[in-house]
GROMACS .gro file of C-alpha atoms in nm:
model
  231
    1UNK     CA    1   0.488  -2.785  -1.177
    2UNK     CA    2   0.643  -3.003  -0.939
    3UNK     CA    3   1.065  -2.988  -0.857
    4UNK     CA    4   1.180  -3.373  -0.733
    5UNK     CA    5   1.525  -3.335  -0.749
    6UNK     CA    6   1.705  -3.097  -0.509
    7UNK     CA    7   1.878  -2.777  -0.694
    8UNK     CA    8   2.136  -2.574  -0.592
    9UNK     CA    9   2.135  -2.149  -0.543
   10UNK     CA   10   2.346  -1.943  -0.407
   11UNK     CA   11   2.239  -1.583  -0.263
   12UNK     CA   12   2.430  -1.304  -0.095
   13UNK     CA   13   2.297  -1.040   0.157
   14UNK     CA   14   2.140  -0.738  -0.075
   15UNK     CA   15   2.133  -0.526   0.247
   16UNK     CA   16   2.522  -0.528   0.425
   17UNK     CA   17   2.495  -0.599   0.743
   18UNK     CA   18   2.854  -0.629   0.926
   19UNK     CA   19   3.000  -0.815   0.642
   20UNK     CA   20   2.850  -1.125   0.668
   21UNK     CA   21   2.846  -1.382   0.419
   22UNK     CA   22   2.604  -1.587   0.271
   23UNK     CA   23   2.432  -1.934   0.399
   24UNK     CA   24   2.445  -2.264   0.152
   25UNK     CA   25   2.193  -2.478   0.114
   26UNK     CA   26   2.151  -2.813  -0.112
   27UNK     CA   27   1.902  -2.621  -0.319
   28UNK     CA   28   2.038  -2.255  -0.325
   29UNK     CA   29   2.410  -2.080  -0.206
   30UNK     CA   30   2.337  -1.688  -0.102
   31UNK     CA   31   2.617  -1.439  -0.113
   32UNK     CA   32   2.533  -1.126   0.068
   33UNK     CA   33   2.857  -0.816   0.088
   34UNK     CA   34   3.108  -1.051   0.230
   35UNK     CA   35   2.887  -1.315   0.437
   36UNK     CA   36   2.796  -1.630   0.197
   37UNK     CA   37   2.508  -1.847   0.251
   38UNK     CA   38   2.439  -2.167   0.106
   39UNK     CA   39   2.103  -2.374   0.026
   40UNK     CA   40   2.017  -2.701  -0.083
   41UNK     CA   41   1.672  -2.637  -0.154
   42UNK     CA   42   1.395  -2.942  -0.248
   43UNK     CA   43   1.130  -2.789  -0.375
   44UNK     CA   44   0.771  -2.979  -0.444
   45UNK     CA   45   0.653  -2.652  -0.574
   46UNK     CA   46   0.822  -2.456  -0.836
   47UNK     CA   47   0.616  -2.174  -0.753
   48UNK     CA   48   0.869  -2.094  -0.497
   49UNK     CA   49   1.118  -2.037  -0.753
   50UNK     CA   50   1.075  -1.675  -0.721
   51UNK     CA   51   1.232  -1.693  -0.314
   52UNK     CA   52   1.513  -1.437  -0.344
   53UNK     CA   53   1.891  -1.640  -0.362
   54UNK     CA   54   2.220  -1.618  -0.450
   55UNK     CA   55   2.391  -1.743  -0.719
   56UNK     CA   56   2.636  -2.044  -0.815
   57UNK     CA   57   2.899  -1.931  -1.027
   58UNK     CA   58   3.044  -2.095  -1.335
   59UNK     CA   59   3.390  -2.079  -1.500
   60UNK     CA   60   3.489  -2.221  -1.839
   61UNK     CA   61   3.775  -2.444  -1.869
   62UNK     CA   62   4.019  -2.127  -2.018
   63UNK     CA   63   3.880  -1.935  -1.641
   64UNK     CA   64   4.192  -1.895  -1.362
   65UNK     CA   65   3.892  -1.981  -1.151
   66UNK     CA   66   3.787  -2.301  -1.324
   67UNK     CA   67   4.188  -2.401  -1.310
   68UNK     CA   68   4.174  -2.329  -0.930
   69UNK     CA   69   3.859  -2.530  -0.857
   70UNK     CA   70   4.038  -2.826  -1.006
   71UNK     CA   71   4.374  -2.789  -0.826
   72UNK     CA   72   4.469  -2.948  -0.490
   73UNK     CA   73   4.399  -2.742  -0.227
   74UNK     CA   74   4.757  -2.621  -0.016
   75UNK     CA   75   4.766  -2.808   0.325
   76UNK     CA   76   4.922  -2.547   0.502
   77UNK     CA   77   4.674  -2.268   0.381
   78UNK     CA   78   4.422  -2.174   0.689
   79UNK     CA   79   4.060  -2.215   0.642
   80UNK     CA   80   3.963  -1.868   0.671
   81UNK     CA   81   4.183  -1.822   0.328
   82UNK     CA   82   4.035  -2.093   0.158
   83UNK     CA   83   3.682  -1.949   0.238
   84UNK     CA   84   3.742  -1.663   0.079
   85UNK     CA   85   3.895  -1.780  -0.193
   86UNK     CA   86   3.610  -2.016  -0.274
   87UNK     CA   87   3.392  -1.727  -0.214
   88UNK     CA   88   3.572  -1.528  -0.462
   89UNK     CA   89   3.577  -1.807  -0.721
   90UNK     CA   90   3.161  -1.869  -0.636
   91UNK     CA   91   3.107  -1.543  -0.706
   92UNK     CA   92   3.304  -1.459  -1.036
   93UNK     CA   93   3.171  -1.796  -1.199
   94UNK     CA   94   2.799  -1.703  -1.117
   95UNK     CA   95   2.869  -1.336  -1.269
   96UNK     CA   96   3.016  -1.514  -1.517
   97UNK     CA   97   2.712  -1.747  -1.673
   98UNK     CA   98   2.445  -1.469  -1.589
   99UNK     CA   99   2.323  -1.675  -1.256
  100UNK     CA  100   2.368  -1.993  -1.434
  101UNK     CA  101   2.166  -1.920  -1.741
  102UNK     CA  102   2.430  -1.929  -1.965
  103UNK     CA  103   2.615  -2.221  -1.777
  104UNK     CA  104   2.790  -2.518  -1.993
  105UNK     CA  105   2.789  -2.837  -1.843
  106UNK     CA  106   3.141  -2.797  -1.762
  107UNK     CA  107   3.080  -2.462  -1.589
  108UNK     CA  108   2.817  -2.646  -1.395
  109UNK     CA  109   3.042  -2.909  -1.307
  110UNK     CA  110   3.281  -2.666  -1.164
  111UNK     CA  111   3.040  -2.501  -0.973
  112UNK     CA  112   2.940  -2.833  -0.822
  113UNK     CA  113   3.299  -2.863  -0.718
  114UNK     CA  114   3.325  -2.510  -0.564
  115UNK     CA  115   3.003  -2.540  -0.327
  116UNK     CA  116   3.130  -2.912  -0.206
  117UNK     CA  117   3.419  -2.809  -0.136
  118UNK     CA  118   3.311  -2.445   0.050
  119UNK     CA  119   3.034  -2.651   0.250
  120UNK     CA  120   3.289  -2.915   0.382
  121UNK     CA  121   3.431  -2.553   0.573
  122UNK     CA  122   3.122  -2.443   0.696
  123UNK     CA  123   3.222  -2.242   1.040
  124UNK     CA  124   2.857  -2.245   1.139
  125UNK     CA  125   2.723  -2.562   1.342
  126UNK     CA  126   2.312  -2.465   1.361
  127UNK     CA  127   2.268  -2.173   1.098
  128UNK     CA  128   1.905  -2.156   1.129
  129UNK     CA  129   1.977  -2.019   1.499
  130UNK     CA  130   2.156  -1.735   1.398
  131UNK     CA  131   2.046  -1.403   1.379
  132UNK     CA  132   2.240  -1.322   1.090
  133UNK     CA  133   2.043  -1.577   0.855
  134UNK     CA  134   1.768  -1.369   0.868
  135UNK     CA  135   1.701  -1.073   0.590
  136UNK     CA  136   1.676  -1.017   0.216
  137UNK     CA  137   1.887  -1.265   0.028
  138UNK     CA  138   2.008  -1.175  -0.350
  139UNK     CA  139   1.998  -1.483  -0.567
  140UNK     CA  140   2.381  -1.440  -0.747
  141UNK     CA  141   2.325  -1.864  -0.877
  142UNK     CA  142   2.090  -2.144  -0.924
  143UNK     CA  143   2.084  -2.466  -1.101
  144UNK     CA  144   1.726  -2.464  -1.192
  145UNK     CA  145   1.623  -2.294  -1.538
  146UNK     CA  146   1.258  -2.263  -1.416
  147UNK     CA  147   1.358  -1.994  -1.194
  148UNK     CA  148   1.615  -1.830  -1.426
  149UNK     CA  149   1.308  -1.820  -1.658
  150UNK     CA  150   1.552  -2.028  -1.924
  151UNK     CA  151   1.321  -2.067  -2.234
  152UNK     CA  152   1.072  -1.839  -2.136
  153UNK     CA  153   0.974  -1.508  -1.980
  154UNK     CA  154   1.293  -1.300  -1.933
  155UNK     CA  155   1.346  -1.228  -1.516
  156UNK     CA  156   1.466  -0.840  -1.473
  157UNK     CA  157   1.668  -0.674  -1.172
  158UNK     CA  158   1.764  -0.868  -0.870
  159UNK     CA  159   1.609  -1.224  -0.752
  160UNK     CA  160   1.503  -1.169  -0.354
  161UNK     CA  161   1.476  -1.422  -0.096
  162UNK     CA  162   1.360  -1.270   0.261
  163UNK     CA  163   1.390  -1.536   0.554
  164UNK     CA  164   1.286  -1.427   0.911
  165UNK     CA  165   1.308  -1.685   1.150
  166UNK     CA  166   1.146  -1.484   1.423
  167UNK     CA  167   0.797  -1.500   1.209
  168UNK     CA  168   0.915  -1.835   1.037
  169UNK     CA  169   0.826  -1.701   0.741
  170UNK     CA  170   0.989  -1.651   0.359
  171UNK     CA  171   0.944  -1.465   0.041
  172UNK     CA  172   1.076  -1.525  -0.275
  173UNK     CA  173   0.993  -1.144  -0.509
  174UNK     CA  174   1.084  -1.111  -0.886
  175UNK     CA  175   1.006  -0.871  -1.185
  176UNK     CA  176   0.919  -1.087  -1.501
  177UNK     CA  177   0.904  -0.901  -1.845
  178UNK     CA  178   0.619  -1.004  -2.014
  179UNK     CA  179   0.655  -0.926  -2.355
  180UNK     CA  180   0.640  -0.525  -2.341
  181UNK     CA  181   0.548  -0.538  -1.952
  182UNK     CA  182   0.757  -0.589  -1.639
  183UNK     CA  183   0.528  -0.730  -1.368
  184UNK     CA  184   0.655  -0.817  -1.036
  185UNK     CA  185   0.562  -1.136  -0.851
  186UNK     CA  186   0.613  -1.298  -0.514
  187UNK     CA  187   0.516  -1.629  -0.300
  188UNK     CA  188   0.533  -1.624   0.070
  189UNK     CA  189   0.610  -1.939   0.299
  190UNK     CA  190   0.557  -2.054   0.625
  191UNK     CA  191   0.891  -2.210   0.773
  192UNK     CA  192   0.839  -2.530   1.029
  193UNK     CA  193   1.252  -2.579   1.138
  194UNK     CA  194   1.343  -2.961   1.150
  195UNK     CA  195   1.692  -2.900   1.327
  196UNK     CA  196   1.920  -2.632   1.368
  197UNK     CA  197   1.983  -2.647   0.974
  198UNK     CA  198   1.652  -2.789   0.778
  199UNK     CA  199   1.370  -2.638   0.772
  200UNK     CA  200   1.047  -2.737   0.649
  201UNK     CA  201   0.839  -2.500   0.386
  202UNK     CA  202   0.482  -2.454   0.311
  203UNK     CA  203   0.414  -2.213   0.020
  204UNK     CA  204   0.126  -1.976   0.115
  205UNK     CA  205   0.040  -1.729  -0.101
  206UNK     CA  206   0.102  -1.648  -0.469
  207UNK     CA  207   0.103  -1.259  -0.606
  208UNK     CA  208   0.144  -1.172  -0.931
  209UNK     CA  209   0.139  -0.815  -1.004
  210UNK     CA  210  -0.194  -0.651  -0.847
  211UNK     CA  211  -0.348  -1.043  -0.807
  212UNK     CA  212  -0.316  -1.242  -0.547
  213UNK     CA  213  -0.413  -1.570  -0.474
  214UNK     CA  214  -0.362  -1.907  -0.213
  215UNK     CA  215  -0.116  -2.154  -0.262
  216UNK     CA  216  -0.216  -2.545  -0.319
  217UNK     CA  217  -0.158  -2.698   0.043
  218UNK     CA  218   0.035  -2.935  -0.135
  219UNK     CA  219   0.254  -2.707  -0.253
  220UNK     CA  220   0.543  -2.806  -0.010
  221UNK     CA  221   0.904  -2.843   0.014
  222UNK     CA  222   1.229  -2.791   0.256
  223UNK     CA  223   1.520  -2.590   0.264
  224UNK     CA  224   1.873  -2.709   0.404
  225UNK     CA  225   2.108  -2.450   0.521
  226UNK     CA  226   2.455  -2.614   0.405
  227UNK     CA  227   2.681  -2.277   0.478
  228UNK     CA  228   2.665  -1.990   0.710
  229UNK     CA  229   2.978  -1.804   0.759
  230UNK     CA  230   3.048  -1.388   0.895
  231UNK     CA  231   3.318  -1.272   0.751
   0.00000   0.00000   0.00000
């Protein structure tokens, strides 16, 4: 199937590596021990829904968290406060609506709010050139039900996203339960960097359990790096 509109995820570092946290993108926000990373993601192909990424978190309207997202922010707080706090509030809301699957629209709107307003504070100028992008990603929030499996197949145990930008390569790995059968599944892609934040993706290979098999060459897409922090 083909993805036209950008969607947001958010992943966090599964493997702690000096607490760093996270990088946003458009499509995708990863939140890894205390380092966040945020993704605006526009995907062509939805096959690459299974790229490992962290999650956008949700409130509802009775939340402390919602409240907060909605309150003025104090002028004389420092940025490195705010960070964390937004952090904080990311992460509770995506825990919060299971990744997003169980998101209201509200929730969603909130979310919105959260990642605009953590972006705008991004500490990282070219977050594509650090080192500290690179490794497995754990998808804690996404906006698109295809790869929450919404309506369909049930997705089990963590949601990985590897990037290594010294291979410019990617890998998105899931376990799906198929009725009485978990089966894990993975696409690889080849990354082609734009600038020191957008990359280009080509989707290369599909495997699904012991089968694998070549991606369309028009399965295509790019992924924006909005957030990058090491906290």
């Amino acid at each position: 199937m083909i993805e036209l509109d950008p969607q947001r995820h958010c992943y966090h570092n599964s493997l702690p590596k000096n607490n760093t946290f996270p990088i946003t993108m458009h499509l995708s926000i990863t939140l890894a021990a205390t380092t966040l990373c945020c993704l605006c993601l526009q995907q062509q192909a939805d096959a690459f829904s299974t790229l490992p990424a962290s999650s956008t978190y949700h409130y509802s309207s009775s939340s402390t968290t919602a409240r907060n997202a909605f309150s003025f922010p104090n002028l004389f707080q420092s940025k490195d406060v705010r960070r964390s706090e937004l952090k904080e509030q990311i992460l509770s809301l995506a825990s919060e609506t299971k990744r997003g699957l169980t998101a209201t629209e509200e929730q969603k709107e909130q979310m919105q709010i959260l990642f605009a307003e953590l972006e705008a504070l991004n500490p990282t100028l070219n977050p594509l050139q650090k080192a500290s992008v690179n490794g497995d990603w754990s998808l804690d929030y996404t906006t698109s039900d295809t790869i929450l499996g919404k309506g369909g197949f049930p997705r089990i145990g963590p949601i990985i996203q590897n990037i290594d930008t010294t291979t410019l390569s990617a890998k998105n790995s899931e376990t799906v339960q198929y009725v009485l059968f978990p089966v894990p599944r993975s696409i690889s892609a080849e990354l082609s960097p734009v600038n020191g934040k957008l990359t280009d993706v080509k989707f290369k290979r599909f495997q699904l359990g012991p089968i694998g098999f070549d991606a369309p060459d028009s399965f295509r897409g790019s992924l924006d790096i909005t957030y990058l922090d090491q906290d």
